[in-house]
C-alpha positions as YAML, in Angstrom:
chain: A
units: angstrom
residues:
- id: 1
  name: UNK
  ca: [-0.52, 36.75, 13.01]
- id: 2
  name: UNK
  ca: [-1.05, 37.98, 16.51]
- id: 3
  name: UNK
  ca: [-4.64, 35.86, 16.69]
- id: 4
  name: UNK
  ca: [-3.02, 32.99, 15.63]
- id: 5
  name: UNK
  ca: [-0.50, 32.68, 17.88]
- id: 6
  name: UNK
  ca: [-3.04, 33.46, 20.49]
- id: 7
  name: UNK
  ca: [-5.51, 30.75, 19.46]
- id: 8
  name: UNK
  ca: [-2.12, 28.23, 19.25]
- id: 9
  name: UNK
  ca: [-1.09, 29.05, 22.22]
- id: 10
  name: UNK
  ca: [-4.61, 28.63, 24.44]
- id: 11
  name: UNK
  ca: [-6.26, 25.80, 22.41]
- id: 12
  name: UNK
  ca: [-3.16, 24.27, 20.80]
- id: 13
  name: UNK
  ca: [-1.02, 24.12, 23.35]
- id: 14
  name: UNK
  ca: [-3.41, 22.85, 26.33]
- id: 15
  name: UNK
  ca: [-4.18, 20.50, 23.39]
- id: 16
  name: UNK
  ca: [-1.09, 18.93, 23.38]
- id: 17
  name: UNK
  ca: [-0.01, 18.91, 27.11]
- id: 18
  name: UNK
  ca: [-3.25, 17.05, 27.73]
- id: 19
  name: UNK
  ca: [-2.86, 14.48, 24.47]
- id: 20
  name: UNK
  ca: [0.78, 13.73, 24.07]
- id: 21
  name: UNK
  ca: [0.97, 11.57, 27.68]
- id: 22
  name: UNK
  ca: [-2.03, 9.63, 26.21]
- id: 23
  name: UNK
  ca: [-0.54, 9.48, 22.45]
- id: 24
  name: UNK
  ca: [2.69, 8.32, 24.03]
- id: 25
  name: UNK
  ca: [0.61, 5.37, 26.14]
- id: 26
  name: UNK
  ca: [-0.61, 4.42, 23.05]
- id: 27
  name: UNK
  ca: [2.09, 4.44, 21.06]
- id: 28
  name: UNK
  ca: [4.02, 2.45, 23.69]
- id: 29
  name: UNK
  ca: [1.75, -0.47, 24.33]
- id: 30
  name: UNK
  ca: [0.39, -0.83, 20.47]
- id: 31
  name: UNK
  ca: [-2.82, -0.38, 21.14]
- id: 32
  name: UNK
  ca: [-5.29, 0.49, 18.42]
- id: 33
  name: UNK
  ca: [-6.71, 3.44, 17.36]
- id: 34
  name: UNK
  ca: [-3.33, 5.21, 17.54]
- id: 35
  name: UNK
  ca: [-4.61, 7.97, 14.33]
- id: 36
  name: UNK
  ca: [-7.35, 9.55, 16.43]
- id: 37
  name: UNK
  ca: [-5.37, 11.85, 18.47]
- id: 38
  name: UNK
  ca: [-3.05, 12.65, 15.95]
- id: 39
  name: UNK
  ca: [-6.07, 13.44, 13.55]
- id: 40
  name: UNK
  ca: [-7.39, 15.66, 16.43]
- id: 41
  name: UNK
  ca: [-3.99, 18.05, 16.66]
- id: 42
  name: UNK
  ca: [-3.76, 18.09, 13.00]
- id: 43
  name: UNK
  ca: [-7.24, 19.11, 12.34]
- id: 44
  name: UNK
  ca: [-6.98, 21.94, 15.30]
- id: 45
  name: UNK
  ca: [-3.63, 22.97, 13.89]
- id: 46
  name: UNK
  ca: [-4.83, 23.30, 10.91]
- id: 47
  name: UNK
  ca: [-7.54, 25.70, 11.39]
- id: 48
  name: UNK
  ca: [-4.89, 27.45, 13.62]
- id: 49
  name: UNK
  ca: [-2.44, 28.37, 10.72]
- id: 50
  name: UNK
  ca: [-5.78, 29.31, 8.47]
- id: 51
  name: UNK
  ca: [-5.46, 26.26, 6.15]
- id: 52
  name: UNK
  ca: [-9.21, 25.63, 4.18]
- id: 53
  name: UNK
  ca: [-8.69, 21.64, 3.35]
- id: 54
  name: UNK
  ca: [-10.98, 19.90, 0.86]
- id: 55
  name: UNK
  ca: [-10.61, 17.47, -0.77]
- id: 56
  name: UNK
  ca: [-11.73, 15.97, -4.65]
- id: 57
  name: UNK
  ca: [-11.78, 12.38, -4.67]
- id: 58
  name: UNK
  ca: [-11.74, 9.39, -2.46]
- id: 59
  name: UNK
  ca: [-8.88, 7.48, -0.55]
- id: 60
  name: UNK
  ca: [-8.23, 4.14, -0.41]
- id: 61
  name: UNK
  ca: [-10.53, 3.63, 2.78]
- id: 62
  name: UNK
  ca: [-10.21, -0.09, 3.11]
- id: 63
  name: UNK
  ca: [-7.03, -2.16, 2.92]
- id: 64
  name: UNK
  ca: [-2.89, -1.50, 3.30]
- id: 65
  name: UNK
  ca: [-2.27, 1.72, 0.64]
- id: 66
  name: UNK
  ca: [0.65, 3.70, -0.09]
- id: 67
  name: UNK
  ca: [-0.15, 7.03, -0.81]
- id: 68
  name: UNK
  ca: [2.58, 9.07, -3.38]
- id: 69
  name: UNK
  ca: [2.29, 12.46, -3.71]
- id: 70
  name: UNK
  ca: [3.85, 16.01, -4.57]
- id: 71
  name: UNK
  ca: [5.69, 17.74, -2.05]
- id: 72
  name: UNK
  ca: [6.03, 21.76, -1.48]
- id: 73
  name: UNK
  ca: [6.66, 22.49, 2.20]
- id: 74
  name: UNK
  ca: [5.54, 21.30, 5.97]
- id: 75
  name: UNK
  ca: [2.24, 22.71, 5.62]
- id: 76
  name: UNK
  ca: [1.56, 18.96, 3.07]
- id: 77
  name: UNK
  ca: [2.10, 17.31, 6.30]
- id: 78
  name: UNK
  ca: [-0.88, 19.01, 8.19]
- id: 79
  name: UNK
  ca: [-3.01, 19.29, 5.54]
- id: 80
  name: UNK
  ca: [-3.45, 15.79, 4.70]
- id: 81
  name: UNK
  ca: [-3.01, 14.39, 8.61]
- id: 82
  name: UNK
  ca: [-5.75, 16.59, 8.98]
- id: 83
  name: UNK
  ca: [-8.30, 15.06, 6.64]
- id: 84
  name: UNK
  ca: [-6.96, 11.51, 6.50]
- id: 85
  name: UNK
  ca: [-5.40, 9.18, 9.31]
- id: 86
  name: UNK
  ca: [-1.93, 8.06, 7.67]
- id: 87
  name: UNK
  ca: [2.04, 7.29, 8.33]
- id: 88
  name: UNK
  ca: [4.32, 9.73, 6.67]
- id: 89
  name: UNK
  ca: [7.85, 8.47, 5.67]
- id: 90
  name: UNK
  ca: [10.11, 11.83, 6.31]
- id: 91
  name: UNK
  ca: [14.11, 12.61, 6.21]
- id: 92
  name: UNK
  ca: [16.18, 11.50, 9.37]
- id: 93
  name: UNK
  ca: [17.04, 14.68, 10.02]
- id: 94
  name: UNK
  ca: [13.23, 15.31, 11.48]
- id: 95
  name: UNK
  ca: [13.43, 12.70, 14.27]
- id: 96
  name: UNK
  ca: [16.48, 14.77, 15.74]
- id: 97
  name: UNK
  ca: [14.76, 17.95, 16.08]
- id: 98
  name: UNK
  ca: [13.20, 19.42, 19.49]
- id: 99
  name: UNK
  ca: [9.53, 18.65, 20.06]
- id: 100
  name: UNK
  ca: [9.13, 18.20, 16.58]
- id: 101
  name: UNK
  ca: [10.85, 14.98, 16.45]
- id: 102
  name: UNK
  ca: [8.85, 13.73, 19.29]
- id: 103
  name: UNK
  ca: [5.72, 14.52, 17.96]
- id: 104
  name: UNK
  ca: [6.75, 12.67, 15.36]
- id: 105
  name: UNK
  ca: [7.80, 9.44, 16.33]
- id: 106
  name: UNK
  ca: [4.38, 9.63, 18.17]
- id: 107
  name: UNK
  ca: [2.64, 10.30, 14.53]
- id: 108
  name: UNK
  ca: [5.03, 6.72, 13.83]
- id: 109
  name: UNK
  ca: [6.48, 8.20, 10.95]
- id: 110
  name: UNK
  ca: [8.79, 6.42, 8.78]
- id: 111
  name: UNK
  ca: [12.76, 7.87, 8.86]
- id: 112
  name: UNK
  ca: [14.76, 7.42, 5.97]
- id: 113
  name: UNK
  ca: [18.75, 8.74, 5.49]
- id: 114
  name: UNK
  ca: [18.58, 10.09, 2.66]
- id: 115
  name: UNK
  ca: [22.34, 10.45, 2.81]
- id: 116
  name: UNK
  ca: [23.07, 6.63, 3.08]
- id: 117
  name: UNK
  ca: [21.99, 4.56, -0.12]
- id: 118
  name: UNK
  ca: [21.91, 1.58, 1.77]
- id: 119
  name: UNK
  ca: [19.16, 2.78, 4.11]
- id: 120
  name: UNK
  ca: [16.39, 2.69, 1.41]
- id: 121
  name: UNK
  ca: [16.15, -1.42, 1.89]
- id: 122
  name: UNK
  ca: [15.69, -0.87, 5.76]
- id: 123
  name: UNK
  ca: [13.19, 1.81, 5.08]
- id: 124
  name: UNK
  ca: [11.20, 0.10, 2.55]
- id: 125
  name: UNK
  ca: [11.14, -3.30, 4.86]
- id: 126
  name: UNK
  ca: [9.77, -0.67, 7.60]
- id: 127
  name: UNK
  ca: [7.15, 0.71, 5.32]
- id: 128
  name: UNK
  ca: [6.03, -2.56, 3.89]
- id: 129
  name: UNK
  ca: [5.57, -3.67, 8.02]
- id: 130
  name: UNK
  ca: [3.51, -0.74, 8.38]
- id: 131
  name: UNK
  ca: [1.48, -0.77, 5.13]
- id: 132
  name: UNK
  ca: [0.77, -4.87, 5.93]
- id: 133
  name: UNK
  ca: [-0.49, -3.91, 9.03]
- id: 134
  name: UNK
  ca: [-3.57, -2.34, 7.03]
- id: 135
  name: UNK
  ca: [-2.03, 1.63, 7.62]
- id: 136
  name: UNK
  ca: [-2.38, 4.12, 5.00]
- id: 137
  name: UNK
  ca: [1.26, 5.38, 4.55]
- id: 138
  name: UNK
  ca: [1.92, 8.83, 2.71]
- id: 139
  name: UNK
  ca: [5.43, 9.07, 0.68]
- id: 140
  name: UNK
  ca: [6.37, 12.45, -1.04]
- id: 141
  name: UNK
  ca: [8.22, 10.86, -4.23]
- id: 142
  name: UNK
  ca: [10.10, 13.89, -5.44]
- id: 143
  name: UNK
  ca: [12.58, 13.40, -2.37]
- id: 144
  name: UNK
  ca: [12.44, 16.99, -1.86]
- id: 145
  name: UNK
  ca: [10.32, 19.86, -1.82]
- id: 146
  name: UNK
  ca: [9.53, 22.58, -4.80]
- id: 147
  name: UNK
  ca: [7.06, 25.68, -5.28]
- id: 148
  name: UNK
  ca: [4.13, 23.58, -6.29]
- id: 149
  name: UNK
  ca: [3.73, 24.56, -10.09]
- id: 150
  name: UNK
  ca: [5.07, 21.46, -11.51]
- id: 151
  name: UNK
  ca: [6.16, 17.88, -10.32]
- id: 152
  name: UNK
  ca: [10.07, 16.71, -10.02]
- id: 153
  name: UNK
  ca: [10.26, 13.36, -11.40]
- id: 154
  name: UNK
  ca: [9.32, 10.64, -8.60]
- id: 155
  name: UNK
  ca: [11.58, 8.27, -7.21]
- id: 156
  name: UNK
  ca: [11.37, 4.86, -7.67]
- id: 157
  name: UNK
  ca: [13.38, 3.58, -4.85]
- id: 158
  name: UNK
  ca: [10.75, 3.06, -2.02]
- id: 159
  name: UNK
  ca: [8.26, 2.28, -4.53]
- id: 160
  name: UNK
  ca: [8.66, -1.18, -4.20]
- id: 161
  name: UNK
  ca: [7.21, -1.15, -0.22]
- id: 162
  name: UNK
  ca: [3.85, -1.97, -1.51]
- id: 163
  name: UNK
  ca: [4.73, -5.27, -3.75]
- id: 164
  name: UNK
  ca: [6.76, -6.17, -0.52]
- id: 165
  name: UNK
  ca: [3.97, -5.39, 1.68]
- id: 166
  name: UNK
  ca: [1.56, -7.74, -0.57]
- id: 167
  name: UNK
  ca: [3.67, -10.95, 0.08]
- id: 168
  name: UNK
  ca: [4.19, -9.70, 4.10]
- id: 169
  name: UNK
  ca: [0.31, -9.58, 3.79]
- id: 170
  name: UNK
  ca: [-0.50, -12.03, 1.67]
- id: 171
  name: UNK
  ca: [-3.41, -10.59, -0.03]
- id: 172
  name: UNK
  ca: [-3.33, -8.52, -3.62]
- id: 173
  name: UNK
  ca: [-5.25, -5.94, -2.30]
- id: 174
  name: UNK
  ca: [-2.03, -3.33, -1.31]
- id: 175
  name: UNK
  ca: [-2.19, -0.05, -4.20]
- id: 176
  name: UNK
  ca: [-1.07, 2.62, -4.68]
- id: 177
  name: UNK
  ca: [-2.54, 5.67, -4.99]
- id: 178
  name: UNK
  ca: [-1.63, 9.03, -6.56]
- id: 179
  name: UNK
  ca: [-2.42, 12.32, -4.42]
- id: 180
  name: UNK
  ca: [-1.80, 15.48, -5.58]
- id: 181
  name: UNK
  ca: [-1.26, 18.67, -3.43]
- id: 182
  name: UNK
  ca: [-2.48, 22.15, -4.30]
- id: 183
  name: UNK
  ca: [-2.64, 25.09, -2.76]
- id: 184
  name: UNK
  ca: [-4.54, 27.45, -4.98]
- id: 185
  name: UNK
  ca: [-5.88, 30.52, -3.05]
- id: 186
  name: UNK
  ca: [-4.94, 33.12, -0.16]
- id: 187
  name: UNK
  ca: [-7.68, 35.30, 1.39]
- id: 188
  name: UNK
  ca: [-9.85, 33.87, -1.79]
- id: 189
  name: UNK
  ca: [-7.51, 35.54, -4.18]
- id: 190
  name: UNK
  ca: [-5.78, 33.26, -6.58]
- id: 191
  name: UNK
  ca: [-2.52, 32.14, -5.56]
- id: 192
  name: UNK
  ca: [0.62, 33.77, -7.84]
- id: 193
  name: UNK
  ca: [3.84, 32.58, -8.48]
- id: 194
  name: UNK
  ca: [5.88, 35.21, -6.25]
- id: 195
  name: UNK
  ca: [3.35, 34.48, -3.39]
- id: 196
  name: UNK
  ca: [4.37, 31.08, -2.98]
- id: 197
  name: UNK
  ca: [7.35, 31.82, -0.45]
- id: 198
  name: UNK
  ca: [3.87, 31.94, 1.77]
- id: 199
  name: UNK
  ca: [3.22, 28.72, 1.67]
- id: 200
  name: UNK
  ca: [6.39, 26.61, 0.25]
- id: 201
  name: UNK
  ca: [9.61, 26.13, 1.61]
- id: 202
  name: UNK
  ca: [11.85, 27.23, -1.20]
- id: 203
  name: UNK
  ca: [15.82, 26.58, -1.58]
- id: 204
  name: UNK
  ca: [17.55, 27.55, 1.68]
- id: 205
  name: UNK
  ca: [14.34, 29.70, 3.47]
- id: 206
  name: UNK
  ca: [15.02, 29.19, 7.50]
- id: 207
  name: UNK
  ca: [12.42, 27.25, 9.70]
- id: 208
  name: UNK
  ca: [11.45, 31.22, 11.21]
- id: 209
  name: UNK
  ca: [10.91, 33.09, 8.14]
- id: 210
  name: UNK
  ca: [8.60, 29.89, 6.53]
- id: 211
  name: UNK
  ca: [6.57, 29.96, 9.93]
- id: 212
  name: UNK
  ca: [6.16, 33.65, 9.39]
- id: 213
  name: UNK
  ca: [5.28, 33.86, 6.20]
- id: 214
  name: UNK
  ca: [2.37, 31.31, 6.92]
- id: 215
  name: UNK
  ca: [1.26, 32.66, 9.95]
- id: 216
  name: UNK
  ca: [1.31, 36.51, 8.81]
- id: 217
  name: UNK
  ca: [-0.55, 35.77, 5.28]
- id: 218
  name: UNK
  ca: [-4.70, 35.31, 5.20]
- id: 219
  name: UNK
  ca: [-6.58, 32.15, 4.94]
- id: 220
  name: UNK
  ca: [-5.12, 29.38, 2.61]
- id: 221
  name: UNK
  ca: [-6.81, 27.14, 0.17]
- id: 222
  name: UNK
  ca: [-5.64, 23.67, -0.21]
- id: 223
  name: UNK
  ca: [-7.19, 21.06, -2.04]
- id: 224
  name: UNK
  ca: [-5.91, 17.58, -1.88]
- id: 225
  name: UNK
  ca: [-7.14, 15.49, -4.98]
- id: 226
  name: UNK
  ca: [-6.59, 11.54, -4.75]
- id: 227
  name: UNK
  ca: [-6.23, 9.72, -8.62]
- id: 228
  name: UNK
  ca: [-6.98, 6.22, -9.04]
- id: 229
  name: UNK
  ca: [-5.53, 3.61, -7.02]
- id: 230
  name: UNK
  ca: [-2.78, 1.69, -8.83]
- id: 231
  name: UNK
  ca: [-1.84, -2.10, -8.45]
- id: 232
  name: UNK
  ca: [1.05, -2.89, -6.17]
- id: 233
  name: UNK
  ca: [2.68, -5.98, -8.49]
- id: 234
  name: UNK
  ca: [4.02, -4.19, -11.39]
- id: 235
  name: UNK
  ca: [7.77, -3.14, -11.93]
- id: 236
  name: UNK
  ca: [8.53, -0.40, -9.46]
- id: 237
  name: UNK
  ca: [9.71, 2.46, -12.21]
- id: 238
  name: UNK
  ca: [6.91, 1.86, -14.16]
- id: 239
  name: UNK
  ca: [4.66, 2.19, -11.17]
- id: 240
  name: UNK
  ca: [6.48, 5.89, -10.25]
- id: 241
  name: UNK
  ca: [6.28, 7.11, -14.07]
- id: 242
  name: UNK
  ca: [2.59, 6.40, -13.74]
- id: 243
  name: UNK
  ca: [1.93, 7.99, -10.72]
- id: 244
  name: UNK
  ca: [4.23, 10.97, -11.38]
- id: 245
  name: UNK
  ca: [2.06, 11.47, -14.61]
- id: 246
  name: UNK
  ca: [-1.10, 11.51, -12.58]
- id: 247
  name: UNK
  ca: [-0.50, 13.46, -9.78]
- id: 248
  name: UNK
  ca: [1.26, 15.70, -12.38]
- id: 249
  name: UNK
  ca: [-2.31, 16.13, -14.59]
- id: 250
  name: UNK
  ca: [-4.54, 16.74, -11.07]
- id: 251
  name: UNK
  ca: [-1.69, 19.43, -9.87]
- id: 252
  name: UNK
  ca: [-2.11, 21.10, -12.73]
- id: 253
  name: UNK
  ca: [-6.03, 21.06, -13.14]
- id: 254
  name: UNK
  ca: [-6.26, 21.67, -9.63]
- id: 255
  name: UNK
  ca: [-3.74, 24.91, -10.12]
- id: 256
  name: UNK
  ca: [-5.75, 26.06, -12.97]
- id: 257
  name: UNK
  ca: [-8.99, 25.91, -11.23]
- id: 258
  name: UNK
  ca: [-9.82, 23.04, -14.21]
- id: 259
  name: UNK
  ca: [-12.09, 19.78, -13.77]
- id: 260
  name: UNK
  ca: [-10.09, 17.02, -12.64]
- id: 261
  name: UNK
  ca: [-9.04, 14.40, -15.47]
- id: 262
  name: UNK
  ca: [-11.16, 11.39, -15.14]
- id: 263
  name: UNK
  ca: [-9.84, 8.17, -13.61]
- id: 264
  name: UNK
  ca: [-9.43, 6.65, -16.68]
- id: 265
  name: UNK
  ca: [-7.43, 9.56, -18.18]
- id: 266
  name: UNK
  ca: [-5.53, 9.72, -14.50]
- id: 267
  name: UNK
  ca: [-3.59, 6.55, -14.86]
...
């Protein structure tokens, strides 16, 4: 633990003082190329908590895509900003914190209250804005987070961003795409069920004892496995029972240490 916070606080932090002024300039004036800095912290804050990322399968590359995927703690959020330049869409609650909630709004994620029903429209025309501007935006359909053995069902409710996004872009080429989150291994060891307090954030753990728990166990293993992209047109709840079934089957190959399904078996 000690040489991580050490390595966080003279790379990380120096990091950050020097980027966030030029992030925020950025951010401010629209400019492109707003994903490279971003990409930059995640990648060196990744190494700094000892996450291994790799990946199995490709992203959507190209083109507006909406990204669903499994959720099991704060650590998803690094892991995949670290490998792929995206948008997250995240609880309210986030853009109040300190210096987390700045950093943030710089990464131009996506607020949603969770708490007001109405808010899912305003959130959804957001996130179809976004995604019609060509960005890769990542939504973790469970609306919550669990220990990363199985998938909650997904929520249909903000599904419907990428149909939106397709008339707001007018082209057909919006998807969807399933991703899957695993994280299978500390210090090379398979991960067990009781050691996932080391990585998750389970029922009512505080913000302290999950950021000690990560930063006092060895190096972690997560893979991030992408499923076959998924057209944007088709009713919304079928479109989440689909991609809840295939992030569901690469979870649990991934878990298992098992080949992943093909892509024809994946949707």
């Amino acid at each position: 633990m000690i040489l991580r916070l050490v390595f966080l606080g003279l790379v990380l932090l120096p990091f950050t003082l020097v980027a966030l002024p030029i992030q925020a300039f950025i951010v401010f004036f629209r400019l492109p190329g707003w994903q490279v800095v971003p990409l930059m912290f995640f990648k060196i804050l990744a190494f700094g908590l000892g996450l291994r990322v790799s990946m199995q399968g490709e992203p959507v590359a190209d083109g507006p895509v909406l990204l669903v995927a499994n959720h099991i703690g704060w650590l998803d959020i690094v892991a995949v900003a670290s490998r792929v330049p995206v948008s997250f869409v995240a609880k309210s609650e986030i853009a109040r914190w300190p210096v987390v909630g700045l950093f943030a709004k710089l990464h131009r994620t996506i607020f949603v209250e969770r708490t007001r029903r109405t808010d899912s429209r305003r959130t959804a025309n957001e996130m179809s804005t976004r995604i019609a501007e060509g960005a890769s935006v990542v939504l973790f359909a469970e609306g919550t987070s669990d220990i990363g053995t199985h998938v909650l069902p997904f929520r249909s409710a903000l599904m419907g961003a990428a149909s939106t996004a397709m008339g707001t872009n007018g082209g057909s080429q919006v998807v969807i795409q399933p991703l899957a989150i695993a994280y299978t291994a500390i210090s090379g060891l398979p991960l067990s069920r009781h050691e996932r307090h080391q990585v998750a954030w389970i029922g009512d753990m505080g913000v302290g004892d999950n950021l000690a728990a990560i930063l006092g166990s060895g190096p972690k293993d997560v893979r991030l496995a992408f499923g076959a992209p998924l057209p944007a047109n088709g009713d919304r709840k079928v479109t989440a029972r689909t991609a809840e079934a295939s992030v569901r089957r690469m979870l649990n190959a991934l878990n298992r240490r098992e080949p992943l399904p093909s892509a024809a078996n994946m949707v």
